[in-house]
XYZ file of C-alpha atoms in Angstrom:
395
model
C 144.335 95.716 114.273
C 141.368 97.868 115.312
C 142.130 99.706 118.500
C 139.124 102.263 119.465
C 140.460 102.229 123.402
C 139.850 104.966 124.784
C 139.640 105.979 128.503
C 136.218 105.894 130.695
C 135.141 109.197 130.995
C 135.820 110.616 134.425
C 133.436 113.585 134.476
C 130.499 111.467 133.246
C 131.292 109.252 136.026
C 131.513 111.924 138.526
C 127.566 113.111 137.718
C 125.487 110.794 139.366
C 122.380 112.986 139.017
C 123.340 113.044 135.329
C 123.735 109.354 135.559
C 120.265 108.807 136.827
C 118.425 111.355 134.436
C 119.738 109.353 131.764
C 118.863 105.826 133.174
C 115.084 107.406 133.693
C 115.243 108.824 130.396
C 115.852 105.447 128.872
C 113.937 103.288 131.025
C 110.834 105.695 130.864
C 111.376 105.869 126.721
C 111.430 101.695 126.689
C 109.055 101.398 129.011
C 106.641 103.697 126.907
C 106.807 101.623 123.978
C 103.429 99.688 123.010
C 103.947 96.372 124.220
C 103.447 93.612 121.334
C 99.974 91.990 121.655
C 99.866 88.345 123.491
C 99.616 85.480 121.037
C 100.551 86.537 117.713
C 102.424 83.408 116.829
C 99.092 81.835 116.736
C 98.660 80.708 113.143
C 96.087 82.656 111.964
C 92.921 80.623 110.470
C 92.071 83.822 108.208
C 93.185 83.428 104.184
C 95.804 85.564 102.900
C 94.907 88.255 100.030
C 96.763 87.027 96.913
C 99.096 90.445 97.081
C 100.245 89.526 100.617
C 104.116 87.968 100.934
C 105.357 85.037 102.704
C 108.396 84.889 104.517
C 109.771 81.946 105.744
C 112.432 82.232 108.906
C 114.402 79.256 110.148
C 114.757 79.831 113.655
C 117.449 78.307 116.002
C 117.339 78.659 119.622
C 118.446 78.800 123.129
C 115.589 79.781 124.876
C 113.245 77.672 126.948
C 110.094 76.435 124.954
C 106.856 78.499 126.307
C 103.364 76.762 127.823
C 101.994 79.928 126.619
C 100.270 79.654 123.703
C 101.592 81.303 120.700
C 104.514 82.444 122.382
C 106.640 79.477 121.303
C 109.888 80.467 123.201
C 110.130 81.906 127.033
C 112.822 84.349 128.063
C 114.032 81.546 130.302
C 117.567 79.467 129.196
C 116.911 76.326 127.723
C 119.325 73.253 127.996
C 119.775 72.478 124.139
C 119.561 74.053 120.844
C 116.265 73.575 119.464
C 114.740 74.557 116.070
C 111.819 75.663 114.236
C 110.601 77.358 110.786
C 108.132 80.246 111.552
C 106.033 81.115 108.208
C 104.699 84.976 108.068
C 102.686 86.952 105.903
C 103.447 90.608 104.870
C 100.311 92.795 104.359
C 99.784 94.327 100.818
C 99.570 97.770 102.545
C 102.568 97.052 104.758
C 105.243 100.143 104.940
C 108.723 99.925 104.814
C 110.690 100.083 107.901
C 107.535 99.408 110.282
C 105.847 95.767 111.189
C 102.450 96.155 111.194
C 101.407 94.319 114.440
C 97.638 92.778 114.930
C 95.610 94.482 117.507
C 94.565 91.396 118.701
C 94.169 87.655 118.190
C 92.023 88.022 115.163
C 94.777 89.118 113.112
C 93.568 90.346 109.565
C 96.615 89.881 106.991
C 95.231 92.136 104.552
C 96.666 94.748 106.863
C 98.889 92.904 109.375
C 101.752 90.805 109.322
C 100.200 87.219 110.633
C 101.530 84.009 111.346
C 100.545 81.147 108.876
C 102.311 78.010 110.737
C 104.843 76.980 113.386
C 106.987 73.961 112.107
C 109.205 71.885 114.498
C 112.731 71.024 112.974
C 113.034 67.656 114.533
C 116.790 67.138 112.894
C 119.866 68.411 110.622
C 118.192 66.633 107.668
C 114.896 68.770 108.185
C 117.128 72.025 108.540
C 118.981 70.911 105.315
C 115.960 70.243 103.619
C 114.630 74.030 104.365
C 117.721 75.601 103.348
C 117.950 73.657 99.891
C 114.536 74.691 99.125
C 115.097 79.068 100.377
C 118.415 79.492 100.035
C 119.115 81.508 96.651
C 122.276 80.447 95.295
C 123.363 78.948 98.723
C 123.200 82.246 100.792
C 122.169 82.279 104.287
C 121.677 85.575 106.446
C 121.928 85.041 110.228
C 120.385 87.298 112.558
C 120.880 87.928 116.108
C 119.043 90.186 117.737
C 119.537 92.253 120.357
C 118.691 93.538 124.314
C 115.048 93.303 125.358
C 113.629 91.611 122.400
C 110.968 88.849 123.069
C 110.934 85.940 120.431
C 108.094 87.168 118.889
C 109.428 90.497 117.903
C 112.799 89.044 116.995
C 111.286 86.694 113.961
C 108.812 89.687 113.136
C 111.660 91.934 112.840
C 113.438 89.464 110.573
C 110.766 88.933 108.501
C 110.426 92.718 108.214
C 114.123 93.366 107.540
C 113.636 90.286 104.860
C 110.852 91.851 103.379
C 112.035 95.379 102.878
C 115.777 94.943 102.126
C 114.959 92.748 99.076
C 117.572 90.599 100.048
C 117.763 86.639 98.259
C 119.280 84.999 101.166
C 117.641 82.419 103.207
C 116.809 84.114 106.591
C 117.879 82.419 109.677
C 117.505 83.661 113.051
C 119.377 82.886 116.214
C 117.460 83.817 119.249
C 119.031 83.915 122.674
C 117.364 83.964 126.050
C 116.500 87.919 126.344
C 114.032 88.555 129.442
C 111.924 90.923 127.578
C 112.067 93.395 130.201
C 114.027 96.907 130.352
C 115.128 96.392 133.807
C 116.619 92.770 132.190
C 120.078 93.897 131.002
C 122.178 92.235 133.366
C 119.982 89.100 133.012
C 120.154 89.201 129.528
C 123.859 90.121 129.432
C 124.816 86.953 130.985
C 122.432 84.936 128.484
C 124.585 86.485 126.017
C 127.590 84.480 127.396
C 125.473 81.270 127.838
C 124.706 81.655 124.136
C 128.009 81.981 122.602
C 128.660 78.419 122.283
C 125.382 77.362 120.021
C 126.031 80.142 117.695
C 129.238 78.833 117.021
C 128.179 75.435 116.551
C 125.468 76.688 113.943
C 127.864 78.552 112.228
C 130.012 75.711 112.058
C 127.326 73.511 110.712
C 125.947 75.698 108.255
C 129.208 76.195 107.031
C 130.042 72.338 106.186
C 126.244 72.156 104.397
C 127.157 71.887 101.183
C 124.044 73.561 99.847
C 125.709 76.442 101.276
C 128.183 78.650 99.461
C 127.873 82.156 101.675
C 126.994 83.105 104.772
C 126.102 86.807 106.144
C 126.048 87.874 109.468
C 123.979 90.554 111.057
C 123.812 91.210 114.432
C 122.021 94.098 116.703
C 123.114 95.891 119.849
C 124.150 93.075 122.236
C 123.812 90.294 119.849
C 126.874 91.644 118.104
C 129.035 90.588 121.612
C 127.553 86.831 120.895
C 127.960 87.162 117.171
C 131.762 88.490 117.489
C 132.495 86.177 120.679
C 131.245 83.059 118.649
C 133.428 84.120 115.453
C 136.472 84.535 117.950
C 136.155 81.056 119.354
C 135.382 79.533 115.796
C 138.679 81.058 114.703
C 140.706 79.825 117.617
C 138.973 76.204 117.718
C 139.676 76.196 113.371
C 143.055 78.673 113.046
C 140.566 80.518 111.177
C 137.154 81.810 110.401
C 135.812 79.814 107.801
C 135.761 81.186 104.483
C 131.869 80.612 103.354
C 131.470 83.325 106.205
C 132.082 86.559 104.161
C 130.630 89.258 105.675
C 129.761 90.192 109.100
C 127.333 93.567 109.454
C 127.657 94.830 113.490
C 124.335 97.380 113.931
C 124.561 99.699 116.754
C 127.087 96.952 118.086
C 126.926 97.259 121.820
C 130.653 96.497 122.685
C 133.063 97.109 124.938
C 135.826 98.611 122.747
C 138.279 97.309 124.584
C 136.990 93.493 124.751
C 136.189 94.041 120.820
C 140.041 94.710 119.786
C 140.952 91.744 121.285
C 138.281 89.918 119.822
C 138.922 91.105 116.018
C 142.540 90.367 116.891
C 141.725 86.875 117.651
C 140.003 86.359 114.589
C 143.221 86.518 112.575
C 144.192 87.935 108.723
C 141.789 85.699 107.479
C 138.953 87.164 109.022
C 135.790 88.130 107.007
C 135.136 91.848 105.994
C 133.253 93.727 108.696
C 130.550 96.688 108.451
C 129.907 98.493 111.820
C 126.146 100.522 111.788
C 127.201 103.310 114.429
C 125.870 106.791 115.451
C 127.117 108.769 118.471
C 123.664 110.033 118.479
C 122.362 106.389 120.114
C 120.697 107.048 123.394
C 120.423 103.559 124.472
C 124.305 103.055 123.972
C 124.673 105.835 126.126
C 122.553 103.782 128.830
C 124.592 100.499 128.074
C 128.381 103.022 128.534
C 126.728 104.447 131.939
C 126.570 100.984 133.112
C 129.959 99.750 131.863
C 131.706 102.366 133.739
C 131.967 104.963 131.412
C 133.644 102.786 128.697
C 132.831 103.655 125.143
C 130.681 101.217 122.881
C 131.976 100.395 119.314
C 128.210 101.690 117.985
C 128.672 105.161 119.278
C 131.846 106.308 118.209
C 132.226 108.936 115.807
C 133.986 107.621 112.557
C 134.908 111.230 111.579
C 137.280 111.611 114.472
C 140.795 111.541 113.494
C 142.230 108.883 115.727
C 139.373 106.772 115.266
C 139.406 107.370 111.528
C 143.134 107.219 110.986
C 142.890 103.458 112.793
C 139.897 102.564 110.447
C 142.195 103.620 107.655
C 145.163 101.317 108.580
C 142.500 98.259 109.436
C 141.784 97.160 105.913
C 138.581 95.111 105.059
C 136.293 97.462 107.250
C 133.340 99.620 106.573
C 131.954 101.850 108.495
C 128.485 103.602 108.031
C 127.705 106.940 110.287
C 124.193 107.062 110.703
C 124.489 109.900 113.378
C 121.923 112.005 111.512
C 119.575 109.344 110.391
C 116.517 109.434 112.416
C 114.639 106.408 113.317
C 111.186 105.554 114.581
C 112.173 105.737 118.017
C 113.460 108.485 120.101
C 116.502 106.008 121.017
C 117.681 106.168 117.846
C 119.113 102.893 118.455
C 116.789 100.641 115.533
C 117.943 102.634 112.714
C 118.872 99.878 110.317
C 115.373 98.301 110.826
C 112.956 101.561 110.606
C 114.657 103.707 107.995
C 113.568 102.590 104.541
C 117.290 104.268 103.231
C 119.077 102.054 105.366
C 117.031 99.307 104.952
C 117.979 99.208 101.420
C 121.381 99.899 101.958
C 121.511 96.693 104.000
C 119.854 94.590 101.322
C 122.054 96.063 98.796
C 125.723 95.582 100.927
C 124.194 91.881 101.709
C 123.655 91.440 97.748
C 126.663 92.992 96.836
C 129.007 91.368 99.191
C 131.556 93.117 101.686
C 132.123 96.298 99.166
C 128.729 98.104 99.084
C 128.822 98.909 95.575
C 125.255 97.918 94.984
C 124.416 100.415 97.427
C 125.741 103.276 95.569
C 122.448 104.521 94.042
C 120.947 105.068 97.450
C 120.539 108.971 99.061
C 124.008 108.709 100.705
C 126.463 112.001 100.569
C 130.293 112.071 100.255
C 132.481 109.513 101.213
C 134.756 110.130 104.481
C 137.316 107.792 103.023
C 138.014 106.470 99.325
C 134.992 104.304 98.691
C 136.867 103.014 95.334
C 139.237 101.326 97.139
C 136.145 99.124 98.237
C 138.240 96.335 99.662
C 139.658 98.499 102.474
C 138.532 100.606 104.698
C 135.252 102.958 103.879
C 133.210 105.471 105.995
C 129.889 106.514 104.509
C 128.053 109.482 105.736
C 124.455 109.389 105.726
C 121.987 112.117 104.951
C 119.265 112.909 107.584
C 115.769 111.373 107.407
C 112.848 112.385 109.058
C 111.880 111.010 112.496
C 108.945 108.969 111.882
C 106.816 107.350 114.642
C 107.610 106.344 117.855
C 107.920 101.937 118.100
C 110.741 100.528 119.177
C 112.599 97.393 118.322
C 115.913 97.299 120.772
């Protein structure tokens, strides 16, 4: 059992000025980030360059449909799980770790991401047909985004990750009703609660598909809570997690360490392999910790500290990648898994090679805190520093 349990830091809770300074800093940082232009999901009418890359994303959503042109899904809660396929092209000049957003509705596919088509998925048969034609070797990657993410950012982020990581798994987005506003944290948290049953349903249906042989779940930030909770419910209902769900990757997980301890225990001994991408320098998780009464978040633990390291070493089936010295493109250091070219490629190698991460060893990461030779037991990887780049945030 993993036990990261820590008491709230009383000193932190007793420093109201420091608390509000951090809240103001994080809010201003998020608010200063350039918002995405409206209407980016209106299909482009301009021909794409021959060198552009096509990415098709199967979407399942608990969001309400939007009446706004090019928005598809709003931040409101829908009354059912719905599905579309979004086809996107990535420009030949694309830089790894960047989304080249359209500057206006006259998109230029030569230098910008472009939506080519948005197609409703009317039934399970249509979804199965998409999976059959897109899932190389039957492998699905199900991505669950985090807090403060509108639908267009969620689907473009998965398209970027799919392209940059080189994964062959079919990209499936589970998108839930995030308000897409900095001040919407509590609303988003309740929307996460609202969506856990739907994600469990998606996981069960995907695992029952005979065309699917392997499922990797990748969740970011608050999306990690939905993913782990859905897996917990599935394990309780079915007495174990379906063996097709082999790999769970949690990037900057916004999870209360005490709650996660119970969730993890409920998964049972036949759980998937878990990989955590953590950083004690994640400023967004410091903000989350303040809102949670000072309780540590899983994504901000320091795996090199004795007690935490000892727990990881005993747990088995757990990998921790410490990204404390890796800089993303934002000052919050919360979306390094999307923004750092080295980390994006590490993710691709991890997903391709399975839980062992053995395929990632040629990347520029230095010494292992725990023995990577025993790849089916716990491992901790310390990443080399990577220079900070521009200013985009994908929270």
